[in-house]
Coordinates of C-alpha atoms and ligand atoms in Angstrom, one line a residue:
M99 CA -7.7 57.9 22.7
T100 CA -9.1 55.9 25.2
L101 CA -12.3 56.0 26.9
N102 CA -11.2 58.4 29.6
E103 CA -9.4 60.5 27.8
F104 CA -12.1 61.1 25.5
I105 CA -13.6 61.8 28.2
K106 CA -10.9 64.2 29.4
A107 CA -10.4 65.8 26.3
E108 CA -14.5 66.5 25.3
P109 CA -16.7 66.8 28.8
E110 CA -19.5 68.4 26.7
S111 CA -19.4 64.8 24.7
L112 CA -22.4 62.8 24.3
T113 CA -20.3 60.1 25.6
A114 CA -18.9 61.7 28.2
R115 CA -22.1 62.9 29.6
A116 CA -23.7 59.7 29.4
Y117 CA -20.3 58.5 31.6
N118 CA -22.0 60.8 34.7
F119 CA -25.2 60.2 34.2
A120 CA -24.8 56.1 34.5
K121 CA -21.7 56.7 37.3
K122 CA -24.5 58.7 39.5
A123 CA -26.8 56.4 38.9
H124 CA -24.5 53.5 39.8
A125 CA -22.7 55.4 42.4
S126 CA -24.5 52.8 45.3
Q127 CA -24.6 50.0 43.8
K128 CA -22.1 47.0 43.1
R129 CA -21.4 43.3 41.5
K130 CA -21.7 40.5 42.4
S131 CA -18.1 40.4 42.5
G132 CA -17.4 43.5 45.2
E133 CA -16.2 45.9 42.8
P134 CA -18.2 49.1 41.9
Y135 CA -21.1 48.5 39.0
F136 CA -19.9 51.1 37.4
N137 CA -17.2 49.7 36.0
H138 CA -19.4 47.5 34.6
V139 CA -20.7 49.2 32.1
A140 CA -17.5 51.3 31.9
E141 CA -16.4 48.4 30.3
V142 CA -19.6 47.2 27.9
A143 CA -18.4 50.9 26.7
K144 CA -14.9 50.7 25.8
T145 CA -15.6 47.7 23.8
L146 CA -17.9 49.0 21.6
L147 CA -14.6 51.6 21.1
D148 CA -12.4 49.1 20.4
W149 CA -15.3 47.9 18.1
K150 CA -15.2 51.1 17.0
L151 CA -18.6 51.9 17.0
D152 CA -20.8 55.4 16.3
E153 CA -20.5 57.2 19.9
S154 CA -24.2 56.8 20.4
S155 CA -23.7 53.2 20.8
V156 CA -20.5 53.8 23.0
A157 CA -23.5 56.7 25.6
A158 CA -25.9 54.0 25.7
G159 CA -23.1 51.1 26.8
L160 CA -22.9 53.6 28.8
L161 CA -26.2 53.5 29.7
H162 CA -27.6 50.3 29.2
D163 CA -28.3 48.7 32.5
V164 CA -29.4 52.3 34.6
V165 CA -33.4 52.1 33.2
E166 CA -33.0 48.0 33.9
D167 CA -30.5 48.2 37.8
T168 CA -31.6 52.0 38.5
L169 CA -34.4 53.9 39.8
V170 CA -33.6 56.1 36.1
T171 CA -37.2 55.5 34.3
P172 CA -36.9 55.7 30.7
E173 CA -39.0 58.8 30.5
E174 CA -36.2 60.4 31.7
L175 CA -33.4 59.0 30.1
R176 CA -35.9 60.7 27.2
Q177 CA -35.5 63.8 28.4
A178 CA -31.6 63.3 28.5
F179 CA -30.6 61.5 25.7
G180 CA -33.4 62.2 23.4
E181 CA -35.1 59.3 21.5
E182 CA -32.1 57.5 19.9
I183 CA -30.2 56.3 22.8
T184 CA -33.5 55.7 24.2
F185 CA -34.6 53.3 21.8
L186 CA -30.7 52.6 22.3
V187 CA -31.7 51.5 26.0
D188 CA -34.0 50.2 25.8
G189 CA -33.2 47.2 23.0
V190 CA -31.0 46.0 25.0
T191 CA -33.4 46.2 28.3
K192 CA -35.6 44.1 26.5
L193 CA -33.3 41.3 25.6
G194 CA -32.9 41.0 29.3
R195 CA -35.2 39.5 29.5
I196 CA -35.2 36.6 27.6
K197 CA -33.1 34.0 29.1
Y198 CA -32.5 30.2 27.6
R199 CA -33.2 27.4 29.6
G200 CA -32.5 24.4 27.5
T201 CA -34.9 24.1 25.0
A202 CA -33.4 22.0 22.1
G203 CA -34.8 22.6 18.6
K204 CA -36.3 26.1 19.9
V205 CA -33.0 28.2 19.9
E206 CA -33.0 28.9 16.4
N207 CA -35.6 30.9 17.4
L208 CA -34.7 32.2 20.0
R209 CA -32.1 33.3 18.2
K210 CA -34.0 34.9 15.2
M211 CA -36.2 36.3 18.1
I212 CA -33.0 38.0 18.9
F213 CA -32.6 40.2 16.3
A214 CA -36.3 40.8 15.6
L215 CA -36.5 42.4 18.9
S216 CA -32.9 44.3 18.4
E217 CA -34.3 46.0 15.3
D218 CA -31.0 47.2 15.0
L219 CA -27.9 45.7 14.9
R220 CA -26.1 48.7 16.6
V221 CA -28.4 47.0 20.2
V222 CA -27.0 43.4 19.5
F223 CA -23.5 44.6 19.9
I224 CA -23.9 46.7 23.1
K225 CA -25.9 43.7 24.2
L226 CA -23.0 41.4 22.8
A227 CA -20.6 43.4 25.0
D228 CA -21.8 42.9 27.7
R229 CA -21.9 39.2 27.5
L230 CA -18.9 39.6 27.3
H231 CA -17.6 41.6 30.2
N232 CA -20.9 39.0 32.2
M233 CA -18.3 36.2 31.0
K234 CA -15.1 37.8 31.8
T235 CA -16.4 38.5 35.7
L236 CA -18.5 35.7 35.6
S237 CA -17.0 33.2 38.0
A238 CA -18.4 36.0 40.8
L239 CA -21.8 34.3 40.3
P240 CA -23.3 31.4 41.9
P241 CA -23.4 28.3 39.8
V242 CA -26.2 27.7 38.7
K243 CA -26.4 30.8 36.9
Q244 CA -23.0 30.5 35.6
K245 CA -24.0 27.4 34.6
R246 CA -26.5 28.6 32.7
I247 CA -25.4 31.9 31.0
A248 CA -23.0 30.1 30.1
M249 CA -25.2 27.8 28.3
E250 CA -26.7 30.6 26.8
T251 CA -23.8 32.6 25.6
E252 CA -22.4 29.0 23.7
E253 CA -25.6 28.2 22.1
I254 CA -27.4 31.9 21.9
Y255 CA -25.1 34.3 21.9
A256 CA -21.4 33.3 20.3
P257 CA -23.1 32.2 17.0
I258 CA -25.4 35.7 16.6
A259 CA -21.8 37.4 17.1
Y260 CA -20.1 34.4 14.8
R261 CA -23.1 35.1 12.0
L262 CA -22.4 38.8 12.2
G263 CA -18.8 38.4 11.4
M264 CA -16.7 38.8 14.6
Q265 CA -15.3 35.5 14.8
S266 CA -13.2 36.4 17.6
L267 CA -15.3 37.6 19.8
A268 CA -17.1 34.5 19.0
G269 CA -14.4 32.3 19.6
E270 CA -13.4 34.4 22.8
L271 CA -17.7 33.8 24.0
R272 CA -16.8 30.0 23.5
D273 CA -13.5 30.1 25.3
L274 CA -15.3 32.1 28.6
A275 CA -18.4 29.6 28.5
F276 CA -16.5 26.3 27.8
P277 CA -14.4 25.4 31.3
Y278 CA -18.1 25.7 33.3
L279 CA -20.0 24.0 30.3
Y280 CA -16.4 20.8 31.0
P281 CA -15.0 21.7 33.3
R282 CA -13.5 18.5 33.3
E283 CA -12.9 18.3 29.6
S284 CA -11.4 21.4 30.3
R285 CA -8.5 21.1 32.9
E286 CA -7.4 18.2 30.4
L287 CA -7.2 20.1 28.0
Q288 CA -4.7 22.4 28.8
S289 CA -2.5 20.2 31.1
M290 CA -2.5 18.2 27.7
A291 CA -2.0 20.6 25.2
G292 CA -0.7 24.1 27.0
A293 CA 2.6 23.0 26.7
E294 CA 1.9 21.4 23.2
Y295 CA 1.1 25.6 22.8
G296 CA 4.6 26.8 23.9
A297 CA 6.0 24.1 22.2
R298 CA 4.1 24.7 18.4
E299 CA 4.7 28.6 18.8
K300 CA 8.5 28.2 19.0
Y301 CA 8.3 26.7 15.9
L302 CA 6.5 28.3 14.4
R303 CA 8.6 32.1 15.5
N304 CA 11.9 29.9 14.3
L305 CA 10.4 30.2 10.5
K306 CA 9.6 33.4 10.6
P307 CA 13.0 34.7 9.2
Q308 CA 12.9 32.6 6.5
L309 CA 9.5 33.1 5.3
E310 CA 10.5 36.7 5.6
E311 CA 13.6 36.4 3.5
H312 CA 11.8 34.6 0.7
L313 CA 8.7 37.2 0.1
A314 CA 11.3 39.7 0.7
H315 CA 12.8 38.5 -2.3
H316 CA 10.1 38.1 -4.4
A317 CA 9.4 41.6 -4.1
I318 CA 6.2 41.1 -1.2
S319 CA 7.2 42.9 2.5
P320 CA 4.1 42.2 4.7
Q321 CA 2.8 44.2 7.9
M322 CA 2.9 42.0 9.8
I323 CA 3.0 38.4 10.9
D324 CA 1.7 36.7 13.4
F325 CA 1.1 33.8 15.0
R326 CA -2.8 32.3 16.7
A327 CA -3.4 29.4 18.8
K328 CA -6.4 27.9 18.4
R329 CA -8.8 28.7 21.1
L330 CA -8.7 25.8 23.5
S331 CA -12.5 25.5 23.0
S332 CA -12.5 24.6 19.4
L333 CA -10.0 22.5 19.9
Y334 CA -12.2 20.1 21.6
Q335 CA -14.4 20.3 18.8
K336 CA -11.7 19.4 16.8
L337 CA -10.6 17.4 18.9
L338 CA -14.1 15.0 19.3
R339 CA -13.5 14.6 15.4
Y340 CA -9.8 13.7 15.4
N341 CA -10.3 11.3 18.0
A342 CA -8.3 13.3 20.1
D343 CA -4.4 13.0 18.5
L344 CA -3.2 16.5 18.4
E345 CA -0.7 14.8 16.5
K346 CA -3.5 15.0 14.3
I347 CA -4.3 19.1 14.7
Y348 CA -1.8 20.7 12.0
D349 CA -3.5 24.1 13.5
L350 CA -3.3 23.9 17.2
V351 CA -1.1 27.1 15.9
A352 CA -1.2 29.1 13.0
M353 CA 1.3 31.5 11.1
R354 CA -0.7 34.8 9.8
I355 CA 0.8 36.9 6.8
I356 CA -0.8 39.7 6.6
V357 CA -0.2 42.1 3.6
E358 CA -1.7 44.9 1.9
T359 CA -3.4 43.8 -1.5
I360 CA -5.4 40.5 -2.4
E361 CA -2.5 41.0 -5.6
E362 CA -0.3 40.1 -2.8
C363 CA -2.1 37.4 -1.0
Y364 CA -2.2 34.5 -4.1
A365 CA 1.9 36.1 -4.5
A366 CA 2.2 35.3 -1.2
L367 CA 1.1 31.4 -1.4
G368 CA 3.2 30.6 -4.2
V369 CA 6.7 31.7 -1.8
V370 CA 4.9 30.1 0.3
H371 CA 4.5 26.9 -1.3
Q372 CA 8.0 27.1 -3.0
L373 CA 9.5 26.5 0.6
W374 CA 7.7 24.8 1.4
P375 CA 5.5 21.8 -0.6
P376 CA 1.5 21.8 0.7
L377 CA -0.1 19.1 2.0
P378 CA -2.8 17.9 -0.8
G379 CA -6.5 18.9 -0.5
R380 CA -5.5 21.7 2.5
I381 CA -5.4 24.9 0.3
K382 CA -8.6 27.6 0.8
D383 CA -9.3 30.1 -0.7
F384 CA -11.8 32.2 1.7
I385 CA -10.7 35.2 -0.7
A386 CA -12.5 33.4 -3.9
M387 CA -15.4 32.1 -1.8
P388 CA -15.8 33.4 1.7
K389 CA -17.7 31.8 4.1
P390 CA -21.7 32.1 4.4
N391 CA -20.6 34.5 8.3
G392 CA -17.8 37.2 5.1
Y393 CA -14.9 35.8 6.3
R394 CA -11.3 36.2 3.5
S395 CA -8.1 34.8 3.9
L396 CA -6.6 32.5 2.0
H397 CA -5.0 29.2 4.3
T398 CA -2.8 26.6 3.4
T399 CA -1.1 23.4 5.5
V400 CA 2.4 22.8 4.5
I401 CA 5.3 20.6 5.3
G402 CA 7.9 23.0 7.8
P403 CA 11.1 21.8 8.5
E404 CA 11.9 17.8 10.1
E405 CA 8.1 17.6 8.5
K406 CA 5.7 19.5 10.4
F407 CA 2.9 20.1 9.2
V408 CA 2.1 24.3 9.5
E409 CA -1.4 26.0 9.2
I410 CA -0.3 29.1 7.0
Q411 CA -3.5 31.9 7.1
I412 CA -3.0 34.6 4.4
R413 CA -4.9 37.9 4.1
T414 CA -5.4 41.8 3.7
R415 CA -5.3 44.4 6.3
Q416 CA -8.6 45.3 5.8
M417 CA -9.6 41.0 5.4
H418 CA -8.2 40.5 8.8
E419 CA -10.1 43.8 10.5
E420 CA -13.4 43.3 8.9
N421 CA -13.2 39.2 9.9
E422 CA -11.9 40.2 14.1
Y423 CA -15.2 42.9 13.9
G424 CA -17.5 41.8 11.0
I425 CA -20.1 43.7 10.2
A426 CA -18.7 46.3 12.5
A427 CA -15.4 46.3 10.4
H428 CA -17.4 47.3 7.0
W429 CA -20.3 48.3 7.8
I430 CA -21.5 50.5 9.9
Y431 CA -17.9 51.8 11.1
E432 CA -17.7 52.7 7.3
Q433 CA -21.1 54.4 7.2
V434 CA -20.6 56.8 10.2
R435 CA -17.1 56.9 10.0
T436 CA -17.1 58.8 5.9
G437 CA -20.6 60.9 6.8
K438 CA -22.1 59.8 4.0
A439 CA -24.7 58.3 6.3
D440 CA -25.7 60.7 10.3
P441 CA -26.2 59.2 13.3
K442 CA -30.0 59.8 12.6
T443 CA -30.7 57.8 9.7
T444 CA -28.1 54.8 10.9
R445 CA -31.6 53.7 12.6
E446 CA -32.6 52.6 9.4
L447 CA -29.8 51.5 7.7
T448 CA -29.5 48.8 10.3
K449 CA -33.5 48.7 9.3
E450 CA -32.3 47.3 6.3
I451 CA -29.5 44.3 8.3
E452 CA -27.5 44.7 4.8
W453 CA -26.1 41.4 6.0
V454 CA -29.2 40.2 5.7
Q455 CA -29.1 41.0 1.8
Q456 CA -24.8 40.2 1.7
L457 CA -26.0 36.3 2.4
R458 CA -28.6 36.6 0.4
R459 CA -26.0 37.3 -2.8
W460 CA -23.7 35.1 -1.0
Q461 CA -26.6 31.9 -1.2
E462 CA -27.0 32.8 -4.7
K463 CA -23.3 32.6 -5.3
F464 CA -23.0 29.5 -3.7
R465 CA -26.1 27.3 -4.4
E466 CA -23.5 24.5 -5.5
V467 CA -22.0 24.2 -1.8
D468 CA -23.7 22.2 0.2
S469 CA -21.7 23.6 3.2
E470 CA -24.1 23.1 6.8
E471 CA -22.3 25.8 8.7
F472 CA -23.6 27.8 5.5
L473 CA -27.1 26.9 5.8
D474 CA -26.9 26.9 9.0
S475 CA -26.2 30.8 8.8
M476 CA -28.9 31.5 6.5
K477 CA -31.8 30.7 8.6
I478 CA -31.6 34.1 9.9
D479 CA -32.5 36.0 7.3
F480 CA -36.8 35.2 7.2
F481 CA -37.5 37.2 10.7
R482 CA -38.9 39.9 9.0
D483 CA -42.1 39.1 8.8
R484 CA -42.5 37.1 11.9
I485 CA -42.9 37.7 15.1
F486 CA -41.4 35.8 18.6
A487 CA -43.3 35.6 21.3
I488 CA -42.2 33.4 24.2
T489 CA -43.9 31.1 27.4
P490 CA -43.2 32.2 31.1
H491 CA -41.1 28.7 30.9
G492 CA -38.9 30.4 27.9
D493 CA -40.4 28.4 24.7
V494 CA -40.5 30.8 21.5
M495 CA -43.5 30.9 19.1
D496 CA -42.5 31.7 15.9
L497 CA -44.7 33.4 14.4
P498 CA -46.2 35.4 11.5
A499 CA -46.3 38.9 11.5
G500 CA -49.9 40.1 12.9
A501 CA -50.3 36.5 14.8
T502 CA -52.8 36.9 18.0
P503 CA -52.5 34.8 21.8
V504 CA -55.0 32.1 20.0
D505 CA -52.0 31.7 17.2
F506 CA -49.3 31.1 19.7
A507 CA -51.9 29.0 21.2
Y508 CA -51.6 27.4 18.9
Q509 CA -48.6 26.5 18.4
I510 CA -47.7 25.4 21.4
H511 CA -50.7 22.5 21.3
S512 CA -54.1 21.8 20.1
D513 CA -55.2 21.1 23.5
I514 CA -53.8 24.2 24.9
G515 CA -54.9 25.6 21.6
N516 CA -58.4 24.2 21.8
S517 CA -58.9 25.2 25.3
C518 CA -58.0 28.2 26.1
V519 CA -59.9 31.1 27.4
G520 CA -57.8 34.0 27.2
A521 CA -54.8 35.3 27.9
K522 CA -52.0 37.1 29.4
V523 CA -49.5 39.7 27.6
N524 CA -46.5 41.3 29.5
D525 CA -48.9 40.5 32.7
K526 CA -51.7 41.7 31.5
F527 CA -55.0 40.7 30.4
T528 CA -55.1 41.1 26.0
P529 CA -58.4 40.3 24.0
L530 CA -58.2 37.0 22.5
D531 CA -57.4 38.4 19.1
Y532 CA -55.0 40.9 20.1
E533 CA -51.7 41.5 18.3
L534 CA -48.6 40.4 19.2
H535 CA -45.1 41.4 19.1
S536 CA -41.9 40.5 19.2
G537 CA -40.1 39.6 22.5
D538 CA -43.9 40.2 24.6
M539 CA -44.4 37.1 26.2
V540 CA -47.3 35.1 26.8
H541 CA -49.5 33.6 29.3
I542 CA -52.5 31.4 28.1
L543 CA -55.3 31.3 29.8
T544 CA -57.0 27.4 29.4
Q545 CA -60.1 26.2 31.0
K546 CA -60.8 22.3 30.8
G547 CA -63.6 21.3 28.6
K548 CA -63.7 24.2 26.6
K549 CA -64.0 24.7 22.8
P550 CA -63.4 26.8 20.4
S551 CA -65.1 30.1 18.9
E552 CA -66.1 30.4 15.4
D553 CA -65.6 34.3 15.5
W554 CA -61.0 33.1 16.5
L555 CA -61.5 31.8 12.3
E556 CA -61.6 35.7 12.1
F557 CA -58.4 37.1 13.5
V558 CA -55.7 33.7 13.3
K559 CA -52.7 33.5 11.1
T560 CA -51.4 30.5 10.9
A561 CA -53.5 27.5 9.3
T562 CA -51.8 24.9 11.5
A563 CA -55.1 26.7 14.1
H564 CA -57.4 27.6 11.6
A565 CA -57.6 24.5 10.5
H566 CA -57.4 23.1 14.6
I567 CA -60.4 25.0 15.3
K568 CA -62.1 24.1 12.1
A569 CA -62.0 20.5 13.5
A570 CA -62.7 21.0 16.6
L571 CA -65.5 23.1 15.2
K572 CA -66.9 20.3 13.2
D573 CA -66.9 17.9 16.3
K574 CA -68.2 20.5 18.9
D575 CA -71.0 20.0 16.0
R576 CA -71.6 16.5 15.5
R577 CA -71.8 16.6 19.4
L578 CA -74.1 18.8 19.6
Q579 CA -77.0 17.4 17.0
S580 CA -76.3 14.1 19.0
R581 CA -77.4 15.6 22.4
H582 CA -80.3 17.3 20.7
A583 CA -81.2 14.9 18.2
P584 CA -83.2 11.9 19.9
R585 CA -81.2 8.7 20.0
F586 CA -83.2 6.2 21.4
T587 CA -87.2 5.8 21.0
E588 CA -89.1 4.1 24.0
F589 CA -92.4 1.9 23.0
K590 CA -95.5 2.0 25.9
I591 CA -97.4 -0.8 25.4
V592 CA -100.6 -1.2 26.7
A593 CA -101.4 -4.9 27.7
K594 CA -103.8 -7.0 29.7
D595 CA -101.8 -9.8 32.2
R596 CA -100.9 -13.2 30.5
V597 CA -98.6 -15.4 31.1
G598 CA -95.7 -14.9 28.6
L599 CA -96.0 -11.3 27.6
I600 CA -93.2 -9.5 28.8
K601 CA -91.5 -12.9 26.4
D602 CA -93.5 -12.8 23.5
V603 CA -92.5 -8.1 23.5
S604 CA -88.9 -9.0 24.0
G605 CA -89.0 -11.9 21.3
V606 CA -90.0 -9.5 18.8
F607 CA -87.8 -6.3 19.9
A608 CA -85.0 -10.4 19.3
K609 CA -86.7 -11.1 15.8
S610 CA -85.7 -8.0 14.0
H611 CA -82.1 -7.9 15.4
V612 CA -83.2 -4.6 17.5
N613 CA -81.5 -4.6 21.1
I614 CA -83.1 -3.7 24.1
T615 CA -81.8 -1.4 26.3
G616 CA -84.1 -0.9 29.3
I617 CA -87.4 -2.9 30.7
H618 CA -90.3 -1.0 32.4
T619 CA -93.3 -2.4 34.2
G620 CA -95.3 -0.7 36.0
K621 CA -99.1 -0.2 35.6
S622 CA -101.5 2.7 33.6
P623 CA -102.9 5.4 35.8
S624 CA -106.3 3.5 35.2
G625 CA -104.5 0.3 37.4
N626 CA -106.4 -2.2 34.7
F627 CA -103.4 -2.6 32.5
P628 CA -99.3 -3.6 32.9
V629 CA -97.5 -1.5 30.3
V630 CA -94.7 -1.9 29.8
R631 CA -92.0 0.3 28.6
I632 CA -88.8 -0.8 26.1
Q633 CA -86.2 1.5 25.8
C634 CA -84.3 0.4 22.2
P635 CA -81.8 2.0 20.5
V636 CA -84.2 2.8 17.4
T637 CA -84.7 6.2 15.7
D638 CA -85.2 4.9 12.2
K639 CA -89.1 5.5 11.1
K640 CA -89.9 3.3 9.1
Q641 CA -88.7 0.7 11.3
I642 CA -90.4 1.9 14.5
E643 CA -93.6 2.0 12.7
R644 CA -92.1 -1.9 11.8
L645 CA -92.2 -3.0 15.4
M646 CA -95.4 -1.0 16.3
L647 CA -96.9 -3.2 13.8
K648 CA -95.2 -6.1 15.1
L649 CA -96.1 -5.6 18.7
K650 CA -100.6 -4.2 18.0
R651 CA -100.3 -7.9 17.0
L652 CA -99.3 -9.8 20.0
K653 CA -102.8 -11.0 21.2
E654 CA -103.7 -9.0 25.0
V655 CA -102.2 -5.6 23.5
K656 CA -104.5 -3.4 24.6
E657 CA -101.9 0.0 22.9
V658 CA -98.6 0.7 21.9
G659 CA -97.5 4.3 21.1
Y660 CA -94.2 5.3 21.1
Q661 CA -91.8 8.0 21.8
L662 CA -88.9 9.3 20.9
T663 CA -85.6 9.9 23.6
Ligands
MN2 MN1 -24.9 44.7 31.4

């Protein structure tokens, strides 16, 4: 059933109410492309329906922009639709504030932050559906924005879709971003490979009857045989590895055989290999060893007629759907559809983030598999006791739960931490021991020359902050001490004026290997005798006394004293 049919059939349903509410709220708004804004949210909802998500997700898809882009307040939304929908919409709104600005090295943090912020996977799904439609309509935006959004899609949202097992979405997002990121390469590839795509598909179509006949002969009747053209963006990546040799790309168009059972998958593989010899080293059993993101299928490359290489993929219907819809297909969908879980507990379920556990199980299974891709997909699973807060420039800091603005400041740089005097979290002044939450935008206020305070040690959560504070305090102590402790001694010598007095006095210091840092001569208060004041960097009492003795022994010296400064 399409969205419109559903609305007509059930006008009192949650979806229909959300539809009408959103239509009214966005009534006066237009997209940059000139079309009514409501079309955007309706498209998002249709996508969510395609992914077979629950009704709350579809309704939240319709409402996902009302708080951010219309006058509707979260309170009004809660009144009209309750907690769950408000929670989902709020989650999508929060994600909307995260912007990727090309800070290399922090990308993984940004991805993790999206999961941590979402709490409920359905928020991620709505955001992905939102992004998909925004990418389809990207041409209406100014070039600078196009580039930023395309980059964000490539770096953040496509990898997230992939990790959720939604490969076709991941591929589609990448393909939509490709022409904006690589305009020239995209045009060249189009003209270079365009004709080849057609030729390969035609070739495969000609093989289909022969294959069907052989499969039937072995009592296998596939549910479907179709052809999958390799996406341009993925072809581009592959060509980079193969020195742009299109001849070496065997899966430009692949043949896909969909059967009923796993046994039939292996049987069909055998039949294919009887028909056309397999290319050694190209048989991949992703059924026995699924990809880390859950992808399952058999792949083989065979040598077809005219010595042409053909990639063939064999899988069951269920695998096929799971490969398309990922987690959505075999988890939420099953749970809600079969009534095993009512929507109320869906959120609790999603909190458990089953796919994280699934990734863990895969990890245990394939510990020996040394695949970069595999490691990549594992990185995501430790976000639960982490929080992700963002700088005003869009850098994401990965911190332990309970971290404070001081931890955040030290994470940016030790100098920022040391000179931190205050913090604004989401534009509000907050105490430095404030507990940060994922998604918080933290602005650290600094003051030059300021030093950390000892109380900070009581609330910081990161070892880095702790170590830096300790070091800075030690430094401060040392300097404080040195400020109060005497560093110089000033000797005061009262003597009867005579030739060579100054020379003799300074000779005492020279012989004792003590530098003189200042000499000052004047008259004693009585005015009868000259007074020589000598400053030198000596603080050791014994040394001072030795110098005193020597000075007293000088001719015509009446009085010697000293003072520490
Ligand atoms: Mn939107």
